[in-house]
């Protein structure tokens, strides 16, 4: 019995659909039929239709095989290559913590004569 496809949010579905459309256009530019690409990728034509449709139920391996058949597997190196958020979080973790005043120093500063607005004690 087939598994249920994962839940995909609309923004993610748009990304998958756009990828599928780009793969379909790449196949057509190369004048390759569905049957030829599916055979070379080692997948069924139904799976190829799912990939080109951006179906979330198609495996990542199927997408990779289609990319390889089309000569686009090098594009995978670009995925998540520039992790700006992760590097920023890592840099923040490496920075020393700012020097904080302790509670005892704060109390001493409040009770000092300079903090009495110039009135004599």
CSV table of C-alpha atoms in Angstrom, one decimal:
chain,number,residue,atom,x,y,z
A,1,UNK,CA,0.0,0.0,0.0
A,2,UNK,CA,1.5,3.4,-1.0
A,3,UNK,CA,2.4,5.8,1.8
A,4,UNK,CA,0.7,9.1,2.2
A,5,UNK,CA,2.7,12.0,0.7
A,6,UNK,CA,4.2,14.4,3.2
A,7,UNK,CA,2.3,17.6,4.1
A,8,UNK,CA,3.6,20.4,2.0
A,9,UNK,CA,2.9,24.1,2.7
A,10,UNK,CA,1.8,26.2,-0.3
A,11,UNK,CA,5.1,28.1,-0.5
A,12,UNK,CA,7.0,24.8,-0.6
A,13,UNK,CA,4.6,23.4,-3.2
A,14,UNK,CA,5.2,26.4,-5.4
A,15,UNK,CA,9.0,25.7,-5.2
A,16,UNK,CA,8.5,22.1,-6.1
A,17,UNK,CA,6.1,23.0,-9.0
A,18,UNK,CA,8.7,25.5,-10.3
A,19,UNK,CA,11.4,22.9,-10.2
A,20,UNK,CA,9.3,20.4,-12.0
A,21,UNK,CA,8.5,22.9,-14.7
A,22,UNK,CA,12.2,23.7,-15.1
A,23,UNK,CA,13.0,20.0,-15.5
A,24,UNK,CA,10.2,19.6,-18.0
A,25,UNK,CA,11.5,22.5,-20.1
A,26,UNK,CA,15.1,21.2,-19.8
A,27,UNK,CA,13.9,17.8,-21.1
A,28,UNK,CA,12.0,19.4,-24.0
A,29,UNK,CA,15.0,21.6,-25.0
A,30,UNK,CA,17.0,18.5,-25.3
A,31,UNK,CA,14.3,16.9,-27.4
A,32,UNK,CA,14.0,13.9,-25.1
A,33,UNK,CA,10.7,12.0,-24.7
A,34,UNK,CA,9.2,11.1,-21.4
A,35,UNK,CA,9.9,7.4,-22.1
A,36,UNK,CA,13.6,8.0,-22.9
A,37,UNK,CA,14.3,10.1,-19.7
A,38,UNK,CA,12.4,7.7,-17.5
A,39,UNK,CA,14.3,4.7,-19.0
A,40,UNK,CA,17.7,6.5,-18.6
A,41,UNK,CA,16.8,7.6,-15.0
A,42,UNK,CA,15.6,4.1,-14.1
A,43,UNK,CA,12.2,5.3,-13.0
A,44,UNK,CA,8.7,4.8,-14.4
A,45,UNK,CA,7.0,7.3,-16.7
A,46,UNK,CA,4.5,7.8,-13.9
A,47,UNK,CA,7.3,8.8,-11.5
A,48,UNK,CA,8.7,11.2,-14.2
A,49,UNK,CA,5.3,12.8,-14.5
A,50,UNK,CA,5.2,13.3,-10.7
A,51,UNK,CA,8.7,14.8,-10.8
A,52,UNK,CA,7.8,17.2,-13.6
A,53,UNK,CA,4.6,18.1,-11.8
A,54,UNK,CA,6.5,18.9,-8.6
A,55,UNK,CA,4.7,16.2,-6.6
A,56,UNK,CA,6.0,16.1,-3.0
A,57,UNK,CA,5.4,12.3,-3.0
A,58,UNK,CA,8.2,11.7,-5.6
A,59,UNK,CA,11.4,10.8,-3.9
A,60,UNK,CA,14.5,13.0,-3.8
A,61,UNK,CA,16.3,10.2,-5.5
A,62,UNK,CA,13.9,10.5,-8.5
A,63,UNK,CA,14.6,14.2,-8.8
A,64,UNK,CA,18.4,13.5,-8.6
A,65,UNK,CA,18.2,10.8,-11.3
A,66,UNK,CA,16.2,13.1,-13.6
A,67,UNK,CA,18.7,15.9,-13.0
A,68,UNK,CA,21.6,13.5,-13.8
A,69,UNK,CA,19.9,12.3,-17.1
A,70,UNK,CA,19.5,16.0,-18.1
A,71,UNK,CA,23.2,16.8,-17.2
A,72,UNK,CA,22.1,19.1,-14.4
A,73,UNK,CA,23.3,17.2,-11.4
A,74,UNK,CA,26.0,19.8,-10.7
A,75,UNK,CA,23.3,22.2,-9.7
A,76,UNK,CA,22.8,20.1,-6.6
A,77,UNK,CA,26.0,21.6,-5.2
A,78,UNK,CA,24.3,25.0,-5.1
A,79,UNK,CA,21.6,23.8,-2.7
A,80,UNK,CA,22.0,25.2,0.8
A,81,UNK,CA,25.6,26.1,-0.1
A,82,UNK,CA,25.4,29.6,1.4
A,83,UNK,CA,23.9,29.1,4.9
A,84,UNK,CA,24.0,32.8,6.0
A,85,UNK,CA,21.6,32.2,8.9
A,86,UNK,CA,23.6,29.2,10.2
A,87,UNK,CA,26.9,31.1,9.9
A,88,UNK,CA,25.5,34.1,11.7
A,89,UNK,CA,24.2,31.9,14.6
A,90,UNK,CA,27.5,30.2,14.8
A,91,UNK,CA,29.3,33.5,14.9
A,92,UNK,CA,27.0,34.8,17.7
A,93,UNK,CA,27.8,31.6,19.7
A,94,UNK,CA,31.5,32.3,19.4
A,95,UNK,CA,31.4,35.9,20.6
A,96,UNK,CA,32.2,36.5,24.2
A,97,UNK,CA,29.3,37.4,26.4
A,98,UNK,CA,29.0,41.1,27.2
A,99,UNK,CA,30.3,42.2,30.6
A,100,UNK,CA,27.3,42.6,32.9
A,101,UNK,CA,27.1,44.5,36.1
A,102,UNK,CA,26.4,42.4,39.1
A,103,UNK,CA,23.5,43.2,41.5
A,104,UNK,CA,25.9,44.1,44.4
A,105,UNK,CA,27.7,46.7,42.3
A,106,UNK,CA,24.4,48.2,41.2
A,107,UNK,CA,23.3,48.6,44.8
A,108,UNK,CA,26.6,50.2,45.8
A,109,UNK,CA,26.3,52.7,42.9
A,110,UNK,CA,22.7,53.7,44.0
A,111,UNK,CA,23.7,54.4,47.6
A,112,UNK,CA,26.8,56.4,46.8
A,113,UNK,CA,26.7,60.2,47.6
A,114,UNK,CA,27.1,61.1,44.0
A,115,UNK,CA,23.6,59.7,43.3
A,116,UNK,CA,21.8,61.9,45.7
A,117,UNK,CA,21.3,64.8,43.3
A,118,UNK,CA,23.9,67.0,45.0
A,119,UNK,CA,22.1,67.1,48.4
A,120,UNK,CA,24.4,66.8,51.4
A,121,UNK,CA,24.2,63.7,53.5
